[in-house]
Short mmCIF file of N, CA and C in Angstrom, two decimals:
data_model
loop_
_atom_site.label_atom_id
_atom_site.label_comp_id
_atom_site.label_asym_id
_atom_site.label_seq_id
_atom_site.Cartn_x
_atom_site.Cartn_y
_atom_site.Cartn_z
N UNK A 1 -12.04 19.90 -6.72
CA UNK A 1 -10.79 19.72 -7.24
C UNK A 1 -11.58 18.70 -9.06
N UNK A 2 -10.66 19.43 -9.40
CA UNK A 2 -11.10 18.42 -10.92
C UNK A 2 -10.37 17.31 -11.17
N UNK A 3 -11.11 16.34 -12.21
CA UNK A 3 -10.54 14.86 -12.42
C UNK A 3 -9.00 14.81 -12.49
N UNK A 4 -8.61 15.96 -13.33
CA UNK A 4 -6.99 15.94 -13.78
C UNK A 4 -6.14 15.89 -12.37
N UNK A 5 -6.64 16.61 -11.34
CA UNK A 5 -5.76 17.11 -10.18
C UNK A 5 -5.86 16.01 -9.23
N UNK A 6 -6.94 14.92 -9.17
CA UNK A 6 -6.77 14.23 -8.50
C UNK A 6 -6.00 12.53 -9.28
N UNK A 7 -6.51 12.35 -10.33
CA UNK A 7 -5.35 12.01 -10.81
C UNK A 7 -4.18 11.52 -11.00
N UNK A 8 -3.65 13.01 -10.92
CA UNK A 8 -2.10 13.73 -10.75
C UNK A 8 -1.89 12.93 -9.52
N UNK A 9 -2.61 13.46 -8.41
CA UNK A 9 -2.41 13.20 -7.10
C UNK A 9 -2.28 11.68 -6.54
N UNK A 10 -3.34 10.76 -7.57
CA UNK A 10 -3.12 9.12 -7.37
C UNK A 10 -1.56 8.93 -8.28
N UNK A 11 -1.67 9.55 -9.19
CA UNK A 11 -0.11 9.05 -10.13
C UNK A 11 0.76 9.32 -8.92
N UNK A 12 0.81 10.62 -8.45
CA UNK A 12 2.21 11.09 -7.80
C UNK A 12 2.20 10.12 -6.37
N UNK A 13 0.83 9.44 -5.69
CA UNK A 13 1.03 8.61 -4.77
C UNK A 13 1.68 7.40 -5.16
N UNK A 14 1.02 6.78 -6.36
CA UNK A 14 1.70 5.41 -6.58
C UNK A 14 3.28 5.62 -7.00
N UNK A 15 3.68 6.40 -7.50
CA UNK A 15 5.02 6.78 -8.16
C UNK A 15 5.71 6.76 -6.91
N UNK A 16 5.79 7.42 -5.87
CA UNK A 16 6.37 7.40 -4.58
C UNK A 16 6.06 5.99 -3.68
N UNK A 17 5.30 5.45 -3.72
CA UNK A 17 5.06 4.46 -3.18
C UNK A 17 5.80 3.50 -4.15
N UNK A 18 5.84 3.29 -5.55
CA UNK A 18 6.82 2.28 -6.26
C UNK A 18 8.19 2.39 -5.66
N UNK A 19 8.75 3.67 -5.71
CA UNK A 19 10.01 3.80 -5.46
C UNK A 19 10.48 3.71 -4.63
N UNK A 20 9.61 3.84 -3.28
CA UNK A 20 9.87 3.24 -1.65
C UNK A 20 10.05 2.36 -2.07
N UNK A 21 8.92 1.06 -2.61
CA UNK A 21 9.05 -0.28 -2.46
C UNK A 21 9.98 -0.73 -3.44
N UNK A 22 10.69 -0.04 -4.21
CA UNK A 22 11.59 -0.79 -4.97
C UNK A 22 13.28 -0.51 -4.61
N UNK A 23 13.44 0.74 -3.57
CA UNK A 23 14.85 0.96 -3.31
C UNK A 23 14.82 1.01 -2.06
N UNK A 24 14.26 -0.04 -1.02
CA UNK A 24 13.84 0.29 0.52
C UNK A 24 14.50 -1.12 0.61
N UNK A 25 15.23 -1.27 1.61
CA UNK A 25 15.74 -2.98 1.84
C UNK A 25 14.93 -3.34 3.24
N UNK A 26 14.32 -2.27 4.18
CA UNK A 26 13.80 -2.51 5.51
C UNK A 26 12.44 -3.21 5.29
N UNK A 27 12.08 -3.97 5.87
CA UNK A 27 10.73 -4.79 5.64
C UNK A 27 9.63 -3.86 5.48
N UNK A 28 9.59 -3.21 6.98
CA UNK A 28 8.44 -2.12 7.28
C UNK A 28 8.49 -0.89 6.32
N UNK A 29 9.87 -0.23 5.56
CA UNK A 29 9.58 0.50 4.56
C UNK A 29 9.13 -0.09 3.27
N UNK A 30 9.46 -1.24 2.97
CA UNK A 30 8.73 -2.06 1.78
C UNK A 30 7.27 -2.10 1.72
N UNK A 31 6.76 -1.96 3.04
CA UNK A 31 5.12 -2.40 3.23
C UNK A 31 4.90 -0.54 3.32
N UNK A 32 5.01 0.21 3.49
CA UNK A 32 4.89 1.44 3.60
C UNK A 32 5.06 1.97 2.33
N UNK A 33 5.65 1.58 1.00
CA UNK A 33 5.72 1.68 -0.17
C UNK A 33 4.41 0.70 -0.62
N UNK A 34 4.28 -0.08 -0.34
CA UNK A 34 2.70 -1.05 -0.64
C UNK A 34 1.94 -0.09 -0.45
N UNK A 35 1.69 0.38 0.67
CA UNK A 35 0.46 1.03 1.20
C UNK A 35 0.40 2.20 0.36
N UNK A 36 1.43 2.98 0.17
CA UNK A 36 1.06 4.28 -0.69
C UNK A 36 0.67 3.85 -1.93
N UNK A 37 1.08 3.00 -2.61
CA UNK A 37 0.54 2.45 -3.87
C UNK A 37 -0.90 1.94 -3.81
N UNK A 38 -0.92 0.96 -2.96
CA UNK A 38 -2.84 0.93 -2.93
C UNK A 38 -3.48 2.60 -2.60
N UNK A 39 -2.85 3.12 -1.64
CA UNK A 39 -3.67 4.43 -1.71
C UNK A 39 -3.69 5.22 -2.87
N UNK A 40 -2.61 5.27 -3.53
CA UNK A 40 -3.02 6.17 -4.72
C UNK A 40 -4.04 5.18 -6.07
N UNK A 41 -4.13 3.92 -5.84
CA UNK A 41 -5.21 3.44 -6.62
C UNK A 41 -6.42 3.90 -6.19
N UNK A 42 -6.49 3.64 -4.78
CA UNK A 42 -7.66 3.93 -4.37
C UNK A 42 -8.27 5.33 -4.60
N UNK A 43 -7.16 6.26 -4.78
CA UNK A 43 -7.51 8.03 -5.08
C UNK A 43 -8.29 7.66 -6.22
N UNK A 44 -7.02 7.10 -7.51
CA UNK A 44 -7.84 7.24 -8.34
C UNK A 44 -9.02 6.53 -8.76
N UNK A 45 -9.01 5.39 -8.14
CA UNK A 45 -10.72 5.00 -8.55
C UNK A 45 -11.66 5.60 -7.78
N UNK A 46 -11.34 6.25 -6.49
CA UNK A 46 -12.34 6.87 -6.15
C UNK A 46 -13.03 8.24 -6.76
N UNK A 47 -11.95 8.83 -7.70
CA UNK A 47 -11.81 10.34 -8.19
C UNK A 47 -12.93 9.64 -9.61
N UNK A 48 -12.54 8.70 -10.08
CA UNK A 48 -12.91 8.31 -11.41
C UNK A 48 -14.67 7.87 -11.08
N UNK A 49 -15.12 7.46 -10.18
CA UNK A 49 -16.32 7.05 -9.76
C UNK A 49 -16.59 8.02 -9.26
N UNK A 50 -16.39 8.89 -8.40
CA UNK A 50 -16.94 10.36 -8.53
C UNK A 50 -17.19 10.93 -9.50
N UNK A 51 -16.53 11.12 -10.45
CA UNK A 51 -16.84 12.11 -11.55
C UNK A 51 -17.59 11.46 -12.67
N UNK A 52 -17.80 10.18 -12.74
CA UNK A 52 -18.62 9.36 -14.11
C UNK A 52 -20.17 8.98 -13.09
N UNK A 53 -19.85 8.73 -12.11
CA UNK A 53 -21.57 8.39 -11.38
C UNK A 53 -21.49 8.78 -9.89
N UNK A 54 -21.81 10.62 -9.72
CA UNK A 54 -21.68 11.09 -8.28
C UNK A 54 -23.06 10.44 -7.76
N UNK A 55 -24.07 10.14 -8.36
CA UNK A 55 -24.94 9.76 -7.53
C UNK A 55 -25.32 8.66 -7.09
N UNK A 56 -24.42 7.40 -7.62
CA UNK A 56 -24.10 5.97 -7.37
C UNK A 56 -23.04 5.86 -6.22
N UNK A 57 -23.61 4.86 -5.05
CA UNK A 57 -22.90 5.02 -3.64
C UNK A 57 -21.92 3.45 -3.87
N UNK A 58 -22.10 2.58 -5.36
CA UNK A 58 -21.20 1.86 -5.39
C UNK A 58 -19.81 1.90 -5.42
N UNK A 59 -19.64 3.06 -5.47
CA UNK A 59 -17.74 3.59 -5.93
C UNK A 59 -17.62 3.93 -4.51
N UNK A 60 -17.95 4.37 -3.54
CA UNK A 60 -18.45 4.95 -2.47
C UNK A 60 -18.01 3.30 -1.41
N UNK A 61 -19.08 2.44 -1.72
CA UNK A 61 -18.64 1.03 -1.15
C UNK A 61 -17.38 0.57 -1.47
N UNK A 62 -17.25 0.24 -2.40
CA UNK A 62 -15.93 -0.35 -2.61
C UNK A 62 -14.84 0.57 -2.45
N UNK A 63 -14.55 1.60 -2.20
CA UNK A 63 -13.66 2.69 -1.51
C UNK A 63 -13.19 2.12 -0.05
N UNK A 64 -14.86 2.07 0.59
CA UNK A 64 -14.54 1.43 1.86
C UNK A 64 -13.90 0.18 2.14
N UNK A 65 -14.53 -0.35 1.57
CA UNK A 65 -13.94 -1.57 1.50
C UNK A 65 -12.50 -2.17 1.32
N UNK A 66 -12.08 -1.28 0.36
CA UNK A 66 -10.72 -1.24 -0.26
C UNK A 66 -9.77 -0.77 0.81
N UNK A 67 -9.91 -0.19 1.61
CA UNK A 67 -9.31 0.62 2.67
C UNK A 67 -9.64 -0.38 3.95
N UNK A 68 -10.55 -0.98 4.28
CA UNK A 68 -10.43 -1.87 5.57
C UNK A 68 -9.51 -2.77 5.04
N UNK A 69 -9.72 -3.35 3.86
CA UNK A 69 -9.00 -4.86 3.64
C UNK A 69 -7.60 -4.37 3.40
N UNK A 70 -7.13 -2.93 3.17
CA UNK A 70 -5.56 -2.51 3.22
C UNK A 70 -5.14 -2.22 4.56
N UNK A 71 -6.26 -1.85 5.67
CA UNK A 71 -5.86 -1.87 7.09
C UNK A 71 -5.78 -3.46 7.73
N UNK A 72 -6.04 -4.07 7.26
CA UNK A 72 -6.18 -5.24 7.95
C UNK A 72 -4.97 -6.29 7.26
N UNK A 73 -4.97 -5.95 5.88
CA UNK A 73 -3.30 -6.85 5.30
C UNK A 73 -2.36 -5.98 6.06
N UNK A 74 -2.50 -4.63 6.10
CA UNK A 74 -1.10 -4.19 7.02
C UNK A 74 -1.13 -4.27 8.02
N UNK A 75 -1.84 -4.54 9.35
CA UNK A 75 -1.88 -5.27 10.42
C UNK A 75 -1.46 -6.56 10.50
N UNK A 76 -1.88 -7.27 9.47
CA UNK A 76 -1.15 -8.90 9.61
C UNK A 76 0.53 -8.78 8.96
N UNK A 77 0.46 -8.08 8.22
CA UNK A 77 2.38 -7.71 7.45
C UNK A 77 2.91 -7.39 8.55
N UNK A 78 2.54 -6.34 9.73
CA UNK A 78 3.09 -5.59 10.68
C UNK A 78 3.38 -6.82 11.78
N UNK A 79 2.42 -7.81 11.50
CA UNK A 79 2.57 -8.82 12.76
C UNK A 79 3.16 -9.61 12.51
N UNK A 80 3.37 -10.38 11.11
CA UNK A 80 4.31 -11.10 10.65
C UNK A 80 5.69 -10.54 10.86
N UNK A 81 6.02 -9.32 10.52
CA UNK A 81 7.42 -8.56 10.65
C UNK A 81 7.85 -8.66 12.02
N UNK A 82 6.81 -8.24 12.84
CA UNK A 82 7.27 -8.45 14.42
C UNK A 82 7.69 -9.80 14.85
N UNK A 83 6.73 -10.30 14.22
CA UNK A 83 7.21 -12.31 14.69
C UNK A 83 8.76 -12.67 14.44
N UNK A 84 8.87 -12.08 13.05
CA UNK A 84 10.00 -12.28 12.21
C UNK A 84 11.34 -11.96 13.17
N UNK A 85 11.29 -10.23 13.38
CA UNK A 85 12.20 -9.80 14.46
C UNK A 85 11.94 -10.18 15.52
N UNK A 86 11.01 -10.65 16.16
CA UNK A 86 11.23 -11.47 17.45
C UNK A 86 12.16 -12.53 18.07
N UNK A 87 11.47 -13.67 16.61
CA UNK A 87 12.62 -14.72 16.78
C UNK A 87 13.62 -14.65 16.02
N UNK A 88 13.79 -14.17 15.27
CA UNK A 88 15.33 -14.32 14.44
C UNK A 88 15.97 -13.21 13.49
N UNK A 89 15.48 -12.20 14.48
CA UNK A 89 16.27 -10.56 14.84
C UNK A 89 16.08 -10.09 13.05
N UNK A 90 15.01 -10.38 12.16
CA UNK A 90 15.00 -10.21 10.72
C UNK A 90 14.52 -9.04 10.58
N UNK A 91 15.58 -7.93 9.75
CA UNK A 91 14.87 -6.84 9.18
C UNK A 91 14.84 -6.18 8.22
N UNK A 92 15.69 -6.57 7.42
CA UNK A 92 15.78 -6.42 6.00
C UNK A 92 15.34 -7.76 5.03
N UNK A 93 15.09 -6.85 3.72
CA UNK A 93 14.67 -8.22 3.20
C UNK A 93 15.59 -9.21 2.55
N UNK A 94 17.11 -8.83 2.98
CA UNK A 94 17.98 -9.73 2.44
C UNK A 94 18.04 -11.14 3.10
N UNK A 95 17.65 -10.64 4.53
CA UNK A 95 17.79 -11.45 5.85
C UNK A 95 16.52 -12.39 5.83
N UNK A 96 15.60 -11.88 5.62
CA UNK A 96 14.37 -12.40 5.04
C UNK A 96 14.61 -13.44 3.95
N UNK A 97 14.92 -13.33 2.85
CA UNK A 97 15.43 -14.45 1.76
C UNK A 97 15.76 -15.63 2.13
N UNK A 98 16.50 -15.51 3.30
CA UNK A 98 17.27 -16.73 3.58
C UNK A 98 16.26 -17.82 4.35
N UNK A 99 15.05 -17.37 4.78
CA UNK A 99 14.29 -18.04 5.25
C UNK A 99 13.74 -19.15 4.37
N UNK A 100 14.22 -19.31 2.78
CA UNK A 100 13.60 -20.29 1.90
C UNK A 100 14.40 -21.67 2.37
N UNK A 101 15.45 -21.13 2.79
CA UNK A 101 16.32 -22.54 2.86
C UNK A 101 16.18 -23.30 3.85
#
C-alpha cells in the first residue's frame, strides 16, 4: 500500500470517530468514537514512520505502546461506565452531566 492510501484510511477512521463522538449521547458509543479517532492517529503515525524510516524500530515500539495505552484506557473507561450504570443507572452523557451538582 502507498502512503497516500494509508493516510486516507487514517483520515477516514479519524473522521468517522469524530462524527461518532460528536453525535452520540450514549457513553459507550462516545468511547467507541474516541477509540476510532485514536486508531486513526495510530494508523497515520505508523504509516509515516514506516515510509520515512523503514529500518528503525522506534515507530513500531511507539505504536505498540500507544495501542497498549489505548486498551488500558478503554478498559478503565468501561469499568467507570459500568460502575455508574450499576449505582445510578446513568447511560447517557446528559445524565452523567448531572453528577457535577
